[in-house]
C-alpha positions as protocol buffer text, in pm:
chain_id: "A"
residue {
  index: 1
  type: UNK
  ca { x: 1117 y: 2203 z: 1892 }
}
residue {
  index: 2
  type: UNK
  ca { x: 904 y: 1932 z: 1903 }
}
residue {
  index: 3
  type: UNK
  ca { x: 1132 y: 1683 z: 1776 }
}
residue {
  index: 4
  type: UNK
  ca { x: 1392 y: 1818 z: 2083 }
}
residue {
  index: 5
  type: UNK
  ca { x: 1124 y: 1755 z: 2351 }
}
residue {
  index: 6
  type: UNK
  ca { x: 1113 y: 1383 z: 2206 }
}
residue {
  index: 7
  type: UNK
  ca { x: 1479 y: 1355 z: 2229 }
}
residue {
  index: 8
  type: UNK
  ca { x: 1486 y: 1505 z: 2537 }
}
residue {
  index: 9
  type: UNK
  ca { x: 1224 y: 1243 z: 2665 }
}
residue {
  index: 10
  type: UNK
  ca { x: 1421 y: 967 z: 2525 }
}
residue {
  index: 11
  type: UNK
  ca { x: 1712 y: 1010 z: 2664 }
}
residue {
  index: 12
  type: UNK
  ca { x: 1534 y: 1060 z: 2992 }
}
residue {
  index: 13
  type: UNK
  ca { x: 1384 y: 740 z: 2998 }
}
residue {
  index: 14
  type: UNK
  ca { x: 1726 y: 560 z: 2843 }
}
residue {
  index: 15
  type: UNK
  ca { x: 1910 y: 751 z: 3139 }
}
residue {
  index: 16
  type: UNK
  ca { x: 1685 y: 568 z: 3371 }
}
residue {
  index: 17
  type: UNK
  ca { x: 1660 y: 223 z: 3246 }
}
residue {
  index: 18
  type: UNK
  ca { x: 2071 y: 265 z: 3256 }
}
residue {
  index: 19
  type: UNK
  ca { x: 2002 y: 346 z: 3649 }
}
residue {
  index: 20
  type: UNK
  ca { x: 1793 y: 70 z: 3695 }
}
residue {
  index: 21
  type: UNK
  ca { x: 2048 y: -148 z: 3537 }
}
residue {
  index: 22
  type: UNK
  ca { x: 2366 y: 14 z: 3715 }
}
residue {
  index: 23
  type: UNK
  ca { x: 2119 y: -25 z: 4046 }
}
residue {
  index: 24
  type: UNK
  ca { x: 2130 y: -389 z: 3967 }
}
residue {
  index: 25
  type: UNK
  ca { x: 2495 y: -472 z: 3872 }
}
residue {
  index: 26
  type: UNK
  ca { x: 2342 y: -596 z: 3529 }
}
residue {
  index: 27
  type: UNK
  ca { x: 2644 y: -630 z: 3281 }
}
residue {
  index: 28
  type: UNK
  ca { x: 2561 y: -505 z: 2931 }
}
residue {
  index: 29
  type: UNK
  ca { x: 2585 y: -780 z: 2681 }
}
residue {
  index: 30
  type: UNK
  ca { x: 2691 y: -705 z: 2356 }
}
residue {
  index: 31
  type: UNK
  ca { x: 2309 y: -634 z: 2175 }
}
residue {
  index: 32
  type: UNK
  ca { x: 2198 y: -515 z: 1825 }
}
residue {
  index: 33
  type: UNK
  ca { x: 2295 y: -155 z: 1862 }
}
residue {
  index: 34
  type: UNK
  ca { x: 2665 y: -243 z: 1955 }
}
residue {
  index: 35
  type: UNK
  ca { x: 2682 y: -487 z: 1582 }
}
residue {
  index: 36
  type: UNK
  ca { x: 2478 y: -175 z: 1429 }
}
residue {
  index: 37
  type: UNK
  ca { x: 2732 y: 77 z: 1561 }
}
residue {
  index: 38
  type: UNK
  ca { x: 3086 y: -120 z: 1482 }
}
residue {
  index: 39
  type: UNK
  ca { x: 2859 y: -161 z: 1108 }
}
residue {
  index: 40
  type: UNK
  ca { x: 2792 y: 216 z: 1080 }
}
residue {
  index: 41
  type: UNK
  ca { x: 3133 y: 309 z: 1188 }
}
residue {
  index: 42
  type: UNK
  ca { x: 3309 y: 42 z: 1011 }
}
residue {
  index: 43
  type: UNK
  ca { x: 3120 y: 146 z: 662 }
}
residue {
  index: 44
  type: UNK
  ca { x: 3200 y: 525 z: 767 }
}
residue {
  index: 45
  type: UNK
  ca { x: 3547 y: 449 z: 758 }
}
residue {
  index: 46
  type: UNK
  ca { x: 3606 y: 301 z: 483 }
}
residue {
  index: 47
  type: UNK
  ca { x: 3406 y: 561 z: 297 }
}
residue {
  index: 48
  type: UNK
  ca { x: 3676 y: 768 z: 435 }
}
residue {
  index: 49
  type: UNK
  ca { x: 3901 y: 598 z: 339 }
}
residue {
  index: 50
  type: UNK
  ca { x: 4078 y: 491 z: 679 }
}
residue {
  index: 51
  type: UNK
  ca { x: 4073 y: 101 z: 621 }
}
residue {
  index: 52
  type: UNK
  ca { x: 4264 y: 1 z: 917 }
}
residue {
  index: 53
  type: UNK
  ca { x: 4165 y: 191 z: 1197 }
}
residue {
  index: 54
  type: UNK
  ca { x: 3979 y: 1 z: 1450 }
}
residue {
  index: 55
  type: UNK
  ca { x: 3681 y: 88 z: 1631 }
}
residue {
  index: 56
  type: UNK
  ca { x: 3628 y: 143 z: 1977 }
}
residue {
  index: 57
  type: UNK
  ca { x: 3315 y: 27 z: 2160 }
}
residue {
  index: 58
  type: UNK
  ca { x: 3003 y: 251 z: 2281 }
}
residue {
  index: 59
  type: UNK
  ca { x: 2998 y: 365 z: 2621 }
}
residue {
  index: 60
  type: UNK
  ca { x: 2641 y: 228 z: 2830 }
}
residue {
  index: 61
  type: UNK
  ca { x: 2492 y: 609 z: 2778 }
}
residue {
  index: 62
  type: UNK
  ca { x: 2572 y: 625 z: 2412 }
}
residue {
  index: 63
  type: UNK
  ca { x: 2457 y: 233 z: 2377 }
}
residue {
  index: 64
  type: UNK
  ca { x: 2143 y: 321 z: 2528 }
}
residue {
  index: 65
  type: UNK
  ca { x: 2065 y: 622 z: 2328 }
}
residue {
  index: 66
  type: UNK
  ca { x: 2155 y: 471 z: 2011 }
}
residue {
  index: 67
  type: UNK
  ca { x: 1907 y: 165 z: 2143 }
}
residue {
  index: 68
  type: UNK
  ca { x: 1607 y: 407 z: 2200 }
}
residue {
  index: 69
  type: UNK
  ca { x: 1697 y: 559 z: 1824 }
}
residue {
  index: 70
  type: UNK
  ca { x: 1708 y: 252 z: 1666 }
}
residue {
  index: 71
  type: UNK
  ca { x: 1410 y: 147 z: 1864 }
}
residue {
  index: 72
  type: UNK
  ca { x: 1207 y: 496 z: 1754 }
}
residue {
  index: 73
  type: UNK
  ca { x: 1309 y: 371 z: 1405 }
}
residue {
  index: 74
  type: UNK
  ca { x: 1183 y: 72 z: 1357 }
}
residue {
  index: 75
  type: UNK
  ca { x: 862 y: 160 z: 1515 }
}
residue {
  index: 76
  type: UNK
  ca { x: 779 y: 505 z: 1231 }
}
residue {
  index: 77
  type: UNK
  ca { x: 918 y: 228 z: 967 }
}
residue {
  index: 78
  type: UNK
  ca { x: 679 y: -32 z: 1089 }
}
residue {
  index: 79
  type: UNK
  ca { x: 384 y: 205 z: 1107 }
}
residue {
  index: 80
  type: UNK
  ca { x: 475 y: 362 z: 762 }
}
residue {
  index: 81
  type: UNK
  ca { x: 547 y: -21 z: 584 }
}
residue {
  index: 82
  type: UNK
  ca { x: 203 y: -112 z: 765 }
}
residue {
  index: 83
  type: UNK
  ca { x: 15 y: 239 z: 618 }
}
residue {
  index: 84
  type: UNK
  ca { x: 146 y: 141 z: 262 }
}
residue {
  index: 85
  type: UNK
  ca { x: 39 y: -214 z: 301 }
}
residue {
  index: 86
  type: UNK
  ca { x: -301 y: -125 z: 373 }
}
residue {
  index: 87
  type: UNK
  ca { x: -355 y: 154 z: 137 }
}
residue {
  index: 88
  type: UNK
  ca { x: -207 y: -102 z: -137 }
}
residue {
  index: 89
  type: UNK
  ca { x: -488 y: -349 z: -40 }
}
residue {
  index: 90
  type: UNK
  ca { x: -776 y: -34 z: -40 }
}
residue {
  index: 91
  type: UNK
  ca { x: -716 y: 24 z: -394 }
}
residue {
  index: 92
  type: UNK
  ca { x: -670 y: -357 z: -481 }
}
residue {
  index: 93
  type: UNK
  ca { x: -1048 y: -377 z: -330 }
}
residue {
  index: 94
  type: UNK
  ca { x: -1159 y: -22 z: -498 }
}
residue {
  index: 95
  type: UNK
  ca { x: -984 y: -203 z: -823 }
}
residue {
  index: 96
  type: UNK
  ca { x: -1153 y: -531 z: -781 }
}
residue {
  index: 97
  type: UNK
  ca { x: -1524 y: -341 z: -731 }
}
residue {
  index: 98
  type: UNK
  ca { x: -1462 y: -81 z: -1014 }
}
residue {
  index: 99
  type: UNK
  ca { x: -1397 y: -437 z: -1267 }
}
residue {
  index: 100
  type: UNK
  ca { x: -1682 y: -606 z: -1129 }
}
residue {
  index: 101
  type: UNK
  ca { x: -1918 y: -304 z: -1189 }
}
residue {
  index: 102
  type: UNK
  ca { x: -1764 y: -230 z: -1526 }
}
residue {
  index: 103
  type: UNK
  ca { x: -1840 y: -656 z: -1607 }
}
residue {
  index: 104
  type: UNK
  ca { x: -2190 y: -636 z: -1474 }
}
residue {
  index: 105
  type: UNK
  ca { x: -2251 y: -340 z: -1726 }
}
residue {
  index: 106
  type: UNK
  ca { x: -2106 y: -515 z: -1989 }
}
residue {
  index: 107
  type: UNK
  ca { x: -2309 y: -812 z: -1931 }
}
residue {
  index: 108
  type: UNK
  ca { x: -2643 y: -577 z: -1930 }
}
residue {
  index: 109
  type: UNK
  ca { x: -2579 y: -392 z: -2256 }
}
residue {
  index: 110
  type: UNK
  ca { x: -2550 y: -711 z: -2403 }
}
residue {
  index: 111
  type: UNK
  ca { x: -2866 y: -869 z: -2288 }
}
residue {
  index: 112
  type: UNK
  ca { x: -2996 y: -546 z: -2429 }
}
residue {
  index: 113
  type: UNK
  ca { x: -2837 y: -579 z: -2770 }
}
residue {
  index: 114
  type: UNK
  ca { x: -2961 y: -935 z: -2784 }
}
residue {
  index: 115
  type: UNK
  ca { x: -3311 y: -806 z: -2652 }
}
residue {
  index: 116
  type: UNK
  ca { x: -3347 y: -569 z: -2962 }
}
residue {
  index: 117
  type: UNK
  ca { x: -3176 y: -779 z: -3181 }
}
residue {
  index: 118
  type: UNK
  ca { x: -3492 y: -997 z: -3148 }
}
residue {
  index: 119
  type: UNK
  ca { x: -3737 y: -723 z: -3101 }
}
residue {
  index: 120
  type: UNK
  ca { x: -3601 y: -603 z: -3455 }
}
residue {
  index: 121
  type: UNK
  ca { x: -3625 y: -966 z: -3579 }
}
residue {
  index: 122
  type: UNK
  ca { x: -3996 y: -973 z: -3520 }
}
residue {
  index: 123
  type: UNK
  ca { x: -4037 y: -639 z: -3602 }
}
residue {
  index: 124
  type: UNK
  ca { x: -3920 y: -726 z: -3968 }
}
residue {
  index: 125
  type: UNK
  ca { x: -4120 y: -1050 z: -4000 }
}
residue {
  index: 126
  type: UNK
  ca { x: -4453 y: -858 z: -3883 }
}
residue {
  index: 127
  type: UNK
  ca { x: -4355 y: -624 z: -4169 }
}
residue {
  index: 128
  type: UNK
  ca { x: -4296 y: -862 z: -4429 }
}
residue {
  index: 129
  type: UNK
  ca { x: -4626 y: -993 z: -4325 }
}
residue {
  index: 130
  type: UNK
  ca { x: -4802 y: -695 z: -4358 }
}
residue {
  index: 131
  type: UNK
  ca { x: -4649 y: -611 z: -4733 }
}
residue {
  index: 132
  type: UNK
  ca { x: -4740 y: -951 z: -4815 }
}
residue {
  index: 133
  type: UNK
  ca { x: -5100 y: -896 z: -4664 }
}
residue {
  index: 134
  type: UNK
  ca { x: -5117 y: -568 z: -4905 }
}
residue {
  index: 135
  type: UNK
  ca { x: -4935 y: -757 z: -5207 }
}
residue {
  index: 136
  type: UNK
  ca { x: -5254 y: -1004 z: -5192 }
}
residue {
  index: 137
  type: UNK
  ca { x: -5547 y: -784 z: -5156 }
}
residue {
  index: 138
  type: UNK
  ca { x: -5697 y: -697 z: -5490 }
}
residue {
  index: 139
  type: UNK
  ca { x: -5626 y: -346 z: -5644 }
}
residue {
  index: 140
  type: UNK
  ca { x: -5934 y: -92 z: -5626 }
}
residue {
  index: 141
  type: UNK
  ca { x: -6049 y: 26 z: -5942 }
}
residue {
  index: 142
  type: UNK
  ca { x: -5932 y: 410 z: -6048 }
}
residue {
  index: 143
  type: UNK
  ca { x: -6175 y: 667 z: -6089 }
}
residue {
  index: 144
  type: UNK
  ca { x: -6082 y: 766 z: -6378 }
}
């Protein structure tokens, strides 16, 4: 239904710019949708299977309502190629932040690994120190 009403609207308004242009004794120039159309039908054809046949040219009504098509066309592809563009660069940033958090954690375990590597270091020296501290002090006598 809704898609009628658009069509419907189109037409109206490619109806009118034909008045305007019949109003004005503007001739119609052969444009993109005439090369489109002998393309289509030409490719139709031969699909077909008639190779030969040759292909007679749009009327202004049928010219301008294959224009406003074409035109719709372009503009839901544009929009759409445009969406996927910048969805592609959202998740190129998301991508790019997720790596950079991911690094910076790397980078922080390791300062911590080197951090208790040393604490460990020390830890075993002061120990060593303190078995050779007990190694040195004379034995008490046994009560015996």
């Amino acid at each position: 239904m809704v898609q009628l009403l658009k069509q419907t609207q189109v037409s109206k308004e490619a109806k009118a710019c034909m008045k305007i242009l019949r109003k004005e004794k503007v001739k119609a120039y052969p444009t993109a949708n005439a090369v489109y159309h002998w393309v289509e039908m030409r490719t139709k054809m031969r699909i077909m299977g008639f190779r030969g046949s040759t292909i007679k040219p749009l009327n202004e009504d049928a010219a301008a309502e294959l224009g406003a098509e074409l035109l719709g066309e372009a503009i839901i592809f544009l929009i759409g190629g445009g969406c996927m563009v910048l969805e592609y660069s959202r998740q190129a940033a998301n991508s790019r932040r997720k790596e950079e958090e991911l690094n910076q954690t790397i980078s922080s375990l390791q300062t911590q690994l080197g951090e208790l590597a040393l604490t460990t270091e020390t830890l075993d020296a002061q120990l060593r120190e303190v078995n050779r501290l007990l190694l040195s002090l004379p034995s008490a006598p046994s009560n015996k």
